[in-house]
Coordinates of C-alpha atoms in Angstrom, one line a residue:
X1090 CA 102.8 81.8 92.4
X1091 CA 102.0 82.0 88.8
X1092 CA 98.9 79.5 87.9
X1093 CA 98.4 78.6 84.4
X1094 CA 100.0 82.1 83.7
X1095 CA 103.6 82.1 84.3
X1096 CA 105.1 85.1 86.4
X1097 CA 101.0 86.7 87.0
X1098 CA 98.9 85.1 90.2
X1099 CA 101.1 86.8 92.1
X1100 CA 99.9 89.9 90.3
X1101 CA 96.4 88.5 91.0
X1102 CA 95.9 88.8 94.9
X1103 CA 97.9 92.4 95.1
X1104 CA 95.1 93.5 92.5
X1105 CA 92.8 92.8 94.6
X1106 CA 94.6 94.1 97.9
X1107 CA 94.3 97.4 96.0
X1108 CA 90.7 96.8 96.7
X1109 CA 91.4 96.3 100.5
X1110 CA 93.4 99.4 100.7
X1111 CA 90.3 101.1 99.3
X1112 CA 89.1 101.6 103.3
X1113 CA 91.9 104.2 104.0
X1114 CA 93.3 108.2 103.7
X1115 CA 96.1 109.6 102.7
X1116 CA 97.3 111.6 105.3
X1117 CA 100.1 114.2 105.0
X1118 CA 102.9 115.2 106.5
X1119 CA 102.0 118.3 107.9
X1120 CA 99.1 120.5 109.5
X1121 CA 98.2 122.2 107.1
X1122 CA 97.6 119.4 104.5
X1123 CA 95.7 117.6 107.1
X1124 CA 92.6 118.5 105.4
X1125 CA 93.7 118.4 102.2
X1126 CA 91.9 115.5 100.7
X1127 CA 90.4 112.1 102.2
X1128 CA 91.0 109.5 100.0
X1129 CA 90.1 105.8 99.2
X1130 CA 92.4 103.7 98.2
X1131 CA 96.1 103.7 98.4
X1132 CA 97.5 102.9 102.1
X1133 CA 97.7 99.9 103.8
X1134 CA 94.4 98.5 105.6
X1135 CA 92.9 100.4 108.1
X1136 CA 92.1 97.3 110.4
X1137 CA 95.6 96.6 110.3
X1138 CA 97.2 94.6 113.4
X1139 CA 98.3 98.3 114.8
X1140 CA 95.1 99.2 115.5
X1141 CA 94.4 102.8 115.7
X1142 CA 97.7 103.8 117.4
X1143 CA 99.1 107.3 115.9
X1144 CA 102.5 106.9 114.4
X1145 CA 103.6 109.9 116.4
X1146 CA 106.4 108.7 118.6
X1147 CA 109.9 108.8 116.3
X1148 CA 107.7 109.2 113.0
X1149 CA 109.4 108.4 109.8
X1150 CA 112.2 110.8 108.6
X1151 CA 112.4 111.5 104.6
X1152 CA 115.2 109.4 103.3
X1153 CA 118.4 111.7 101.8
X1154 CA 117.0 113.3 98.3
X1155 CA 120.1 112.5 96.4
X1156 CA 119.7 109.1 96.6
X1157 CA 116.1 108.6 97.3
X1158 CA 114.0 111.2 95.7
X1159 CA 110.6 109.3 96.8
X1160 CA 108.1 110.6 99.9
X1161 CA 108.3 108.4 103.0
X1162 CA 104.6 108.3 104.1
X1163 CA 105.0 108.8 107.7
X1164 CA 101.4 107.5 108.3
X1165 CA 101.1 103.8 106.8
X1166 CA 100.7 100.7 107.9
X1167 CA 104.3 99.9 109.1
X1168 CA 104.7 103.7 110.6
X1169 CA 101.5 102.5 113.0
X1170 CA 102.5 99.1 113.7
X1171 CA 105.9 100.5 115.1
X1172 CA 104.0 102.8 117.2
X1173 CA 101.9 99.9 118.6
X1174 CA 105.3 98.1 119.4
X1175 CA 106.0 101.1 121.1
X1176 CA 103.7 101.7 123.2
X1177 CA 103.4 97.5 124.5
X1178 CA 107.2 98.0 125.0
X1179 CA 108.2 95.9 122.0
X1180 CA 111.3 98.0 121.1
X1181 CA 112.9 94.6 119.3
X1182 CA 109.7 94.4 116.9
X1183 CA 109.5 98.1 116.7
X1184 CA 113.3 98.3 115.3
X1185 CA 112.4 95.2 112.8
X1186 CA 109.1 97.3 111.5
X1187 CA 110.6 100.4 111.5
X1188 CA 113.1 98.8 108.2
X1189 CA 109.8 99.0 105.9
X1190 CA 108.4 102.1 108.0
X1191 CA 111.4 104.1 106.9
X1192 CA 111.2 103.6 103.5
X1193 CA 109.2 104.9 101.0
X1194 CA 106.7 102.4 99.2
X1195 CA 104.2 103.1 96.6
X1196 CA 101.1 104.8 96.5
X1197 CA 98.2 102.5 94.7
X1198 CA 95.8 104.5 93.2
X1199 CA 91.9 103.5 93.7
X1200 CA 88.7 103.7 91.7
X1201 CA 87.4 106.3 93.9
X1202 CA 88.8 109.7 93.9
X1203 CA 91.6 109.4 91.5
X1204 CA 92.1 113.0 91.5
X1205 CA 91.9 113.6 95.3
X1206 CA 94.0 110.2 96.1
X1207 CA 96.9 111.8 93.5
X1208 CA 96.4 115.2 94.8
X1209 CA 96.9 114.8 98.4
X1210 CA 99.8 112.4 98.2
X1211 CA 101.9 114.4 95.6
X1212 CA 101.3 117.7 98.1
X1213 CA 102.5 115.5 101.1
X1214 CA 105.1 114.7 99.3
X1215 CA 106.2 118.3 97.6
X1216 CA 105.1 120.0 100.9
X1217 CA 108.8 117.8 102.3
X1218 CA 110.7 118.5 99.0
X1219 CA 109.8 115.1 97.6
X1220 CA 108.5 113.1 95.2
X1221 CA 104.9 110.7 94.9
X1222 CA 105.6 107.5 93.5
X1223 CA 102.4 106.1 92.9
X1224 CA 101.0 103.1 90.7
X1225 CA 98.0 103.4 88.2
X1226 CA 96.3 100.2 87.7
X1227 CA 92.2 100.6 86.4
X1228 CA 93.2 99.6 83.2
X1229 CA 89.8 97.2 81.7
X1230 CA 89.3 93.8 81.7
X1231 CA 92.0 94.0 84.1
X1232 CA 94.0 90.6 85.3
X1233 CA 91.4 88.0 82.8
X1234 CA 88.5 88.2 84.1
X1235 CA 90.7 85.9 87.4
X1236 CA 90.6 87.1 91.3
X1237 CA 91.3 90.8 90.7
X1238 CA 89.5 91.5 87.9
X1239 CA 87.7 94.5 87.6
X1240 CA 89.4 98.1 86.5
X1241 CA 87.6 100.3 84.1
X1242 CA 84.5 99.2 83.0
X1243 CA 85.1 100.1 78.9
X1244 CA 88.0 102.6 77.5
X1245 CA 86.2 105.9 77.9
X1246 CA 85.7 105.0 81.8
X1247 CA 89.5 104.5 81.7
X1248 CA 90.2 107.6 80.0
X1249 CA 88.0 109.8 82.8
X1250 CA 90.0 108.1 85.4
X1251 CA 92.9 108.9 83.9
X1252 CA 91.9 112.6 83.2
X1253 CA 91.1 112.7 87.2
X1254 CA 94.3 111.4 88.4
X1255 CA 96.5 113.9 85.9
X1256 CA 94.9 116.2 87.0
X1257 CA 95.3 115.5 90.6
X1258 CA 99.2 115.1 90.3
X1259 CA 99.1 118.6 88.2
X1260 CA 102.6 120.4 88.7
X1261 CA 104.0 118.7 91.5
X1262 CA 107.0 116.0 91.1
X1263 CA 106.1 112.2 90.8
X1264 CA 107.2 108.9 89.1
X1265 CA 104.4 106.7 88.0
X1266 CA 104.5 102.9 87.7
X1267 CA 102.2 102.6 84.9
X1268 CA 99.2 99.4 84.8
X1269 CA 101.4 96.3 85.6
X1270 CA 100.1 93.4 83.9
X1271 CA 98.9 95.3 81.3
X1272 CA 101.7 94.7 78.6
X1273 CA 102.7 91.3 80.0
X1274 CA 99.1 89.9 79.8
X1275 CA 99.1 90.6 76.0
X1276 CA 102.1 88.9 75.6
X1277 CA 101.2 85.5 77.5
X1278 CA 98.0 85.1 75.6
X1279 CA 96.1 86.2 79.2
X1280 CA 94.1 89.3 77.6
X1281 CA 91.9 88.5 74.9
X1282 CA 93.2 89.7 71.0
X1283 CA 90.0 91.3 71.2
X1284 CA 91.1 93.7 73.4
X1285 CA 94.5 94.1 72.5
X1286 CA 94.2 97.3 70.0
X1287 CA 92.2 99.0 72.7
X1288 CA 94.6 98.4 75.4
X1289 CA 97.7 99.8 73.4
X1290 CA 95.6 103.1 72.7
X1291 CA 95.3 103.3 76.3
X1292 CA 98.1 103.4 77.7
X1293 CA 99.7 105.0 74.7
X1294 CA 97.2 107.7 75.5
X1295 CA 98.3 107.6 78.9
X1296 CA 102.3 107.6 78.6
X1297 CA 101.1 111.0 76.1
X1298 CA 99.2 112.5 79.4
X1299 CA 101.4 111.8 82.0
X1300 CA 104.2 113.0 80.2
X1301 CA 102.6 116.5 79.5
X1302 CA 102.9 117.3 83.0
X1303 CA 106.0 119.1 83.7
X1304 CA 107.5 116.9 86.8
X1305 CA 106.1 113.3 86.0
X1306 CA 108.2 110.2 85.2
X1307 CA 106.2 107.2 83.5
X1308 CA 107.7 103.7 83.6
X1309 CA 105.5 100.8 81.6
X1310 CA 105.8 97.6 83.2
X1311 CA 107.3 95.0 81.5
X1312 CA 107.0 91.8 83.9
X1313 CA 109.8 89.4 85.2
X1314 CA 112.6 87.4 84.1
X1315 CA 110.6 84.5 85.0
X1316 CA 107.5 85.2 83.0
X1317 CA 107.9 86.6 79.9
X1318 CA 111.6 84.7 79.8
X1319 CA 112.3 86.1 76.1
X1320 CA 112.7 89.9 76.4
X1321 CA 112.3 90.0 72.3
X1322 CA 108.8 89.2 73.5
X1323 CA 108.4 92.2 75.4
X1324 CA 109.8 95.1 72.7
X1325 CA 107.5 95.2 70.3
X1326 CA 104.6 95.4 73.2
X1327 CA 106.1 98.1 74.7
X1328 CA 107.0 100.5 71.6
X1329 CA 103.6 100.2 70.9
X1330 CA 102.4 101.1 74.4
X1331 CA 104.6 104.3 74.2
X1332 CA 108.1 103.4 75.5
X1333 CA 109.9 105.7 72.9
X1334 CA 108.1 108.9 75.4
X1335 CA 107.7 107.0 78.3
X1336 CA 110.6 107.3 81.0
X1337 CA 111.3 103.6 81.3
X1338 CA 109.9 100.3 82.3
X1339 CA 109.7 98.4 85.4
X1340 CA 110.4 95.0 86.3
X1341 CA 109.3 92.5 89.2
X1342 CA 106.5 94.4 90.2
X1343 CA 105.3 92.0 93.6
X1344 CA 107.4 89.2 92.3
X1345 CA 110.8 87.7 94.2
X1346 CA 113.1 87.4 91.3
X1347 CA 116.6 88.6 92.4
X1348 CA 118.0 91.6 91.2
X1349 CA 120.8 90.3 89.6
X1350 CA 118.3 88.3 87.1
X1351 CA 116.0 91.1 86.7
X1352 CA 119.1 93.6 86.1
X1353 CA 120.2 91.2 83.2
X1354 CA 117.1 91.0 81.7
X1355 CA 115.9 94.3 81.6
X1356 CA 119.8 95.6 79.8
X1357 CA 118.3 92.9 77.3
X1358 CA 115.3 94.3 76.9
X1359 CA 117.1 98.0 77.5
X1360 CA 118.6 97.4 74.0
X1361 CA 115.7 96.3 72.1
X1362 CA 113.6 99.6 73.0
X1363 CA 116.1 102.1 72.1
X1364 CA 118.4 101.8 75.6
X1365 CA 115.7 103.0 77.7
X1366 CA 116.6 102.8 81.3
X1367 CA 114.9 100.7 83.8
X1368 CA 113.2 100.3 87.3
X1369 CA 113.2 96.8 89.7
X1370 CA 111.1 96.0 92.6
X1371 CA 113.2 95.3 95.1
X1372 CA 110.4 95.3 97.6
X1373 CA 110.3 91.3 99.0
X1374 CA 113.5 90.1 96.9
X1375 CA 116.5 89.8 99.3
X1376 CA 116.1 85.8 99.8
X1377 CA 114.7 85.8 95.9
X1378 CA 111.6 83.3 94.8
X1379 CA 110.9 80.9 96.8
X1380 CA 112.6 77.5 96.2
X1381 CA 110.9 74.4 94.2
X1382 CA 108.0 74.0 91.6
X1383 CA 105.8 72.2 93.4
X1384 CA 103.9 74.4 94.7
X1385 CA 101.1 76.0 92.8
X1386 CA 100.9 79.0 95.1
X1387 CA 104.4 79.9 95.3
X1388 CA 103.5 83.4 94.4
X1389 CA 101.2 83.7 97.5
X1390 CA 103.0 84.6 101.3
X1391 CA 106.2 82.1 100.6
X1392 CA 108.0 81.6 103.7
X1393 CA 111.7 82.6 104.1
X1394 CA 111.7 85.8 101.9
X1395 CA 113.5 88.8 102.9
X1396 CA 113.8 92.9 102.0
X1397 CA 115.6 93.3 99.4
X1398 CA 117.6 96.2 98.6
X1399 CA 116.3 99.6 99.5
X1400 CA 114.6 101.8 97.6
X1401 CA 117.4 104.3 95.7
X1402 CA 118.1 106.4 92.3
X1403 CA 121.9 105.3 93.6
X1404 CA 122.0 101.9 92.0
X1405 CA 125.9 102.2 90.4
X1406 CA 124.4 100.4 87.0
X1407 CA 123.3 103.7 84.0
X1408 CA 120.8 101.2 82.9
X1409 CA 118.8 101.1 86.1
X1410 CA 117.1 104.4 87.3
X1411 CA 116.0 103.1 90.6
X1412 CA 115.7 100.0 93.1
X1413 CA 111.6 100.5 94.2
X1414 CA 109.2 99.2 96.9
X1415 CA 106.4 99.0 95.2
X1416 CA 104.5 96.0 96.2
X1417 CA 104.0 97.4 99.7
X1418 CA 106.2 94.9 102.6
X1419 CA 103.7 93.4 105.2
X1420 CA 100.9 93.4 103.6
X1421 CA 99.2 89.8 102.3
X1422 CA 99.2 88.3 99.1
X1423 CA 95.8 86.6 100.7
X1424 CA 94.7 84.0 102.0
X1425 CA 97.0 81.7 101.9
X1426 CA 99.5 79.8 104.0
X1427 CA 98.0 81.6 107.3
X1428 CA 97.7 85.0 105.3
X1429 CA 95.1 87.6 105.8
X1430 CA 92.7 88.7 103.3
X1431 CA 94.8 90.0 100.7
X1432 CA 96.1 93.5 101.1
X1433 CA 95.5 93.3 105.1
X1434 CA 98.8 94.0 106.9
X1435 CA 100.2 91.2 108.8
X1436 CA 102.4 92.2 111.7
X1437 CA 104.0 88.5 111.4
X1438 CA 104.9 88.7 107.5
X1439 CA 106.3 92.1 108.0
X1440 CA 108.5 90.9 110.8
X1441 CA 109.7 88.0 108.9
X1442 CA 110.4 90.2 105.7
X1443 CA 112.6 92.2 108.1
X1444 CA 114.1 90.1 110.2
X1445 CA 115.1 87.7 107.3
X1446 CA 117.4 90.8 105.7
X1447 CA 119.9 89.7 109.0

């Protein structure tokens, strides 16, 4: 899965299934907020194997706030594929689907409409006593110029996106994954040095903004275990990205690496940036990677993985905040081993993520 750049391609297609997801609206969870914004860019795929079927029959419930602060949209992807099940009469696939469906998963923030994107899924969200969790990713010169390049085009662009989506997430509670590759990339030699200063001020300048709002947590991602393997590598990275303000980091974001290895890494890396607390991805990591090297696109649809744990703020470790979804279950890597475009949900990767958790 990781190309010349250990721990990344798998990074490389879910960039670019941000793109995909750029077809689709945030919808919320009640009338009144029906209107509230359309947006671009966050949900699964619109042409999705559901079709146009309403996820109104059993929608989603929000998961108990003690343990699982986060919004459950109850209009994704999964939430419509279950009501396609439905309705053919497919309770067995319906009851596999509904695993990812009643969960939340993150919220990918587009180039379009940052403002309106953050806006309408932090007031679904607070309208259910909830939180958004979303994931920024514009920064520039974004994954090396591979397969998902793109993001801002200079730092002032970035900034005015940034402004926009602050501004849309205002007063109202959410936890931000913050650019993942970002950090990593500078550390593997991916980015250019060129760009390196620029990229620190960024998202130092970001961590600053995001943290001036009154209900917003900011984690900085810091890779996997399996790509950056020295987590000395990573401190010095992240202090100057902003960890000392920043909430935390996050580890594993779209990756498979098991949570037992990303849980010792990141107490590692915990106590080389001042004990800050972490977040994993627990998203696709129940069977963990996928087994052998032989394979140059291990990263992309591997056969046999699983769920992994779900998404909780009840992890029984101080050290890690929360177990996330926030590569989004079901949807493609690309391509790939009978995959979809990337981004596109695919009913039969969904169905084997869920029915491998048995």
């Amino acid at each position: 899965m990781y190309g010349s750049y250990t721990g990344r391609r798998h990074h490389v297609v879910r960039l670019r299934s941000r793109r995909a997801r750029g077809r689709t609206r945030a919808l919320s969870t009640a009338g009144a907020l029906l209107s509230l914004v359309t947006l671009s860019g966050c949900f699964g795929s619109s042409s999705s194997g559901s079709g146009d079927h309403a996820a109104s029959a059993e929608r989603p419930r929000q998961r108990p706030k003690a343990t699982v602060p986060y919004w459950v949209n109850p209009d994704g992807s999964a939430a419509k594929q279950v009501a396609a099940y439905r309705e053919k009469g497919d309770r067995s696939q319906a009851r596999l689907i509904q695993r990812i469906a009643g969960q939340p998963v993150a919220e990918w923030l587009g180039l379009d409409n940052p403002e309106g994107q953050a806006s309408g899924f932090t007031h679904a969200a607070a309208a259910v006593d909830r939180s958004a969790l979303l994931v920024f990713y514009e920064i520039p010169h974004r994954d090396c110029g591979q397969y998902s390049k793109g993001g801002a085009a200079d730092g002032n662009a970035y900034r005015a996106w940034l402004d926009k989506a602050v501004r849309g997430i205002g007063n109202r509670p959410a936890t931000v994954i913050l650019e993942p590759d970002a950090l990593p990339h500078v550390v593997d030699g991916c980015t250019p040095k060129k760009f390196h200063e620029e990229r620190y001020d960024l998202l130092t300048g970001a961590v600053d903004k995001l943290k001036g709002l009154p209900h917003t947590k900011v984690y900085l991602d810091a890779g996997n275990p399996h790509w950056i393997k020295d987590p000395r590598r990573m401190a010095q990275p992240l202090k100057r990205a902003g960890i000392a303000k920043a909430d935390g980091f996050a580890l594993n974001i779209s990756n498979y690496q098991t949570t037992k290895e990303n849980t010792a890494y990141g107490r590692k890396l915990s106590a080389l940036v001042g004990g800050k607390p972490f977040v994993i991805d627990t998203s696709r990591n129940g069977n963990g990677p996928a087994p052998g090297k032989d394979d140059p696109q291990a990263w992309c649809n591997p056969k046999g993985r699983a769920l992994g744990e779900s998404p909780t703020t009840d992890t029984a470790d101080e050290n890690v905040d929360a177990y996330l979804w926030i590569k989004r279950p079901g949807e493609s890597d690309g391509p790939c081993k009978g995959g979809p475009k990337a981004g596109q949900w695919w009913p039969r990767y969904a169905l084997d993520l869920a029915r491998n958790v048995e």
